[in-house]
Coordinates of C-alpha atoms in Angstrom, one line a residue:
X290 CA -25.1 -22.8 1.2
X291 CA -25.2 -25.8 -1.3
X292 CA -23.6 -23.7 -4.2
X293 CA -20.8 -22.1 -1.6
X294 CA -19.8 -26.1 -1.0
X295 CA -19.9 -26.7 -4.3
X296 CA -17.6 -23.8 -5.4
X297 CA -15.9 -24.6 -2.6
X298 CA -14.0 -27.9 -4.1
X299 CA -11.2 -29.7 -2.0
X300 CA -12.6 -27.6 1.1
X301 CA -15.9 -28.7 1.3
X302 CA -14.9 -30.7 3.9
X303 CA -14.3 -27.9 6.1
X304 CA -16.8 -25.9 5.6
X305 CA -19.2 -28.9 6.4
X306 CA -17.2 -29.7 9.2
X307 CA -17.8 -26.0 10.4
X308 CA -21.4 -26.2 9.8
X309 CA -22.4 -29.6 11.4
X310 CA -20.2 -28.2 14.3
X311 CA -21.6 -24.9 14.8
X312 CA -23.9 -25.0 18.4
X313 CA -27.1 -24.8 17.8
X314 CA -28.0 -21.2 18.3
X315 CA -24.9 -20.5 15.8
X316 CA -25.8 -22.5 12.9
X317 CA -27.7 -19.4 11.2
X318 CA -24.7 -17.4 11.6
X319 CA -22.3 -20.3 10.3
X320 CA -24.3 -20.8 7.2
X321 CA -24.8 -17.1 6.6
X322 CA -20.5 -16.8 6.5
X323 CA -20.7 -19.8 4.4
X324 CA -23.2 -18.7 2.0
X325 CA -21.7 -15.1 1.7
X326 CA -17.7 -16.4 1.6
X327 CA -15.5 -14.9 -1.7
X328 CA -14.6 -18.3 -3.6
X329 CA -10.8 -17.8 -2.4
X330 CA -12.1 -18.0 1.2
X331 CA -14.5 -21.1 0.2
X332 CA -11.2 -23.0 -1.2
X333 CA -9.1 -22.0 2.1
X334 CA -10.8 -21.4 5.4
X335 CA -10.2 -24.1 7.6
X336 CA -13.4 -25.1 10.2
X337 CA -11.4 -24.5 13.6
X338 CA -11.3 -20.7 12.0
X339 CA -14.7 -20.1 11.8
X340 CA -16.0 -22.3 14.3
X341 CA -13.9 -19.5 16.6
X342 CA -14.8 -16.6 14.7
X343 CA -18.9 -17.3 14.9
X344 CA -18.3 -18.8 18.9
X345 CA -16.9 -15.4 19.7
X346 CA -19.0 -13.1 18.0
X347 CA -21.9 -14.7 19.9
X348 CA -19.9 -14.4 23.0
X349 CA -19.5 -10.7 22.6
X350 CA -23.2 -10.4 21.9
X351 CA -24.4 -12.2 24.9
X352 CA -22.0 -9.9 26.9
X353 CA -22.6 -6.4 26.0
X354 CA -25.2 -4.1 27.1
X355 CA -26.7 -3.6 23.5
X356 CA -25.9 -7.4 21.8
X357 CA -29.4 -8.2 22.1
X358 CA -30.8 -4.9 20.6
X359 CA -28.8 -5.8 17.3
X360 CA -30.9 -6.7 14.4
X361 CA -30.3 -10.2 13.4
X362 CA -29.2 -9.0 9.8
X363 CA -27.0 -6.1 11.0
X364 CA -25.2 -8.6 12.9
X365 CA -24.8 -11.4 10.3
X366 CA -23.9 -9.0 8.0
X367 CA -21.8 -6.2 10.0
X368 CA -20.3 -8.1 13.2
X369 CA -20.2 -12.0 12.2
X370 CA -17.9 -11.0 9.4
X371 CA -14.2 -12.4 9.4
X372 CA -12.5 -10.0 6.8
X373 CA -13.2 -6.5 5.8
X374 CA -12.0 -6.7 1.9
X375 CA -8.7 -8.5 0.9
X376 CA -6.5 -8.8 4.1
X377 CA -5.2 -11.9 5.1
X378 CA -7.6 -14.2 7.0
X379 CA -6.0 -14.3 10.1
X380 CA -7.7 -14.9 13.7
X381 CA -8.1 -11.7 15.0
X382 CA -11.0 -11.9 16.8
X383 CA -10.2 -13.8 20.3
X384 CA -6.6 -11.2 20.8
X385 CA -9.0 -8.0 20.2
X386 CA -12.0 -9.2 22.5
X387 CA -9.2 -9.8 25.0
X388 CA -8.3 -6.2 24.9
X389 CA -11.6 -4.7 23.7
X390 CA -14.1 -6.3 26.2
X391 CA -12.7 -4.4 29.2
X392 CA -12.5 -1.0 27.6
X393 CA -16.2 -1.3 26.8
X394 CA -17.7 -3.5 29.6
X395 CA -19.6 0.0 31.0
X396 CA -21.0 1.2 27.6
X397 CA -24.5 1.3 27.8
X398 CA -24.3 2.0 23.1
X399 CA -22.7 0.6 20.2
X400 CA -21.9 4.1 19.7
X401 CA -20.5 4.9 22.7
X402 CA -18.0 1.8 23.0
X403 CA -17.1 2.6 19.4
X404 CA -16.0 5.9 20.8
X405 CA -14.4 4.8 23.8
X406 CA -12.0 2.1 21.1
X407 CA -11.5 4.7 18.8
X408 CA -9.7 6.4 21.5
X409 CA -8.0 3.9 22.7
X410 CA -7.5 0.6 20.6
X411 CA -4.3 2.1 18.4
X412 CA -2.3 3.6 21.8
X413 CA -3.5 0.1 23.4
X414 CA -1.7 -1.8 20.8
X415 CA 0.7 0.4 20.0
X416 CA -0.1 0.8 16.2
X417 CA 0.5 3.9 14.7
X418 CA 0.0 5.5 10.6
X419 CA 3.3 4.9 8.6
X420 CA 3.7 4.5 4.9
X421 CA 6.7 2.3 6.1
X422 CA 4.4 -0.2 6.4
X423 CA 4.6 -3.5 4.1
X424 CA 1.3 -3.4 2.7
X425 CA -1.3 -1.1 2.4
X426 CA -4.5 -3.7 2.8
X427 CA -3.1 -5.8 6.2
X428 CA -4.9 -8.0 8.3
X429 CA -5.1 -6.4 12.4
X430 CA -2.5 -9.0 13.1
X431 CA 0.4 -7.6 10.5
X432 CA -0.7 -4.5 11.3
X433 CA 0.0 -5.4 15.3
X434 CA 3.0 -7.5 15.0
X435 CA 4.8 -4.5 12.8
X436 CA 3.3 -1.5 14.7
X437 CA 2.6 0.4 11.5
X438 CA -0.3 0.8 9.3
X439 CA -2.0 2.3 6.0
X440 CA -5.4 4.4 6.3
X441 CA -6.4 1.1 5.3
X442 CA -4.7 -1.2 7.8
X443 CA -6.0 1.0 10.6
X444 CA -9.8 1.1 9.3
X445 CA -9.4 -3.0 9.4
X446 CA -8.2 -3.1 13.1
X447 CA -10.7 -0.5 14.0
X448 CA -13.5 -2.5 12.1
X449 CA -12.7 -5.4 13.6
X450 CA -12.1 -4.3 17.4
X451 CA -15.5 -2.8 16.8
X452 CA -16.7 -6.4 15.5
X453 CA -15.1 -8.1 18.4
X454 CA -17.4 -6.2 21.1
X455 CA -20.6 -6.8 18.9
X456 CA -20.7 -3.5 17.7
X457 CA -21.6 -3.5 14.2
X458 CA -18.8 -2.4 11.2
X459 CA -18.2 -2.1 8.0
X460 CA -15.4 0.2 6.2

């Protein structure tokens, strides 16, 4: 954590901000995203952003049938996350658990509410394949505000509706 506020410069005062902040039973999580962060998202990310980000992921793991069957690391690693590759860092998280939550509230599996969004999460939010799209890599929230998406940009919003319910992702 030390060398991520180091590298991270003018934003160090964020990311501390973000770890003091964190609750208690989030403050392995926050320093694990702080730790693990590209040096881009070090410089940028603001504390409100992840202070959301980690608040809802634990949410979602309380919640769900299978949250507390999760390994620790597979969680850090594969639901805590905030990006997928080299979308925009937009707050995604709190608009997908909206939606997702009640499409998977009677999933007894990870597996099974993965299904169950597959199915549904593109129809839901009206998102569809297009090479019309702007760019190939976008965040869930370009991908929902134009309606279109790459292979790419629909991986990302699966990913992350998958990440929003706890169950664990990673393209």
């Amino acid at each position: 954590v030390e060398q991520a506020l180091k590298a991270a410069g003018d934003n160090r005062g964020e990311l501390e901000k973000a770890l003091a902040q964190a609750p208690e039973g989030q403050k392995k999580g926050m320093a694990f995203l702080v730790a693990n962060m590209r040096e881009r998202d070090l410089k940028s990310l603001h504390a409100d952003f992840l202070l959301e980000n980690v608040d809802l992921a634990y949410r979602a793991r309380k919640e769900t049938a299978w949250g507390a069957r999760i390994p620790e690391d597979v969680f850090l690693n594969d639901v805590l996350a905030y990006a997928n590759i080299d979308e925009a860092r937009d707050s995604w998280r709190k608009k997908l658990y909206e939606l997702c939550m009640p499409l998977v509230k009677d999933c007894k599996t990870p597996a099974e509410a993965a299904r169950k969004l597959n199915g549904a999460v593109f129809t839901k939010l009206k998102v569809r394949y297009s090479t019309q799209r702007r760019q190939a890599n976008q965040s869930p929230k370009e991908s929902i505000e134009q309606g279109l998406a790459s292979c790419s940009g629909l991986s990302f919003l699966l990913s992350d509706a998958c990440r929003s319910v706890s169950v664990p992702a990673r393209l």
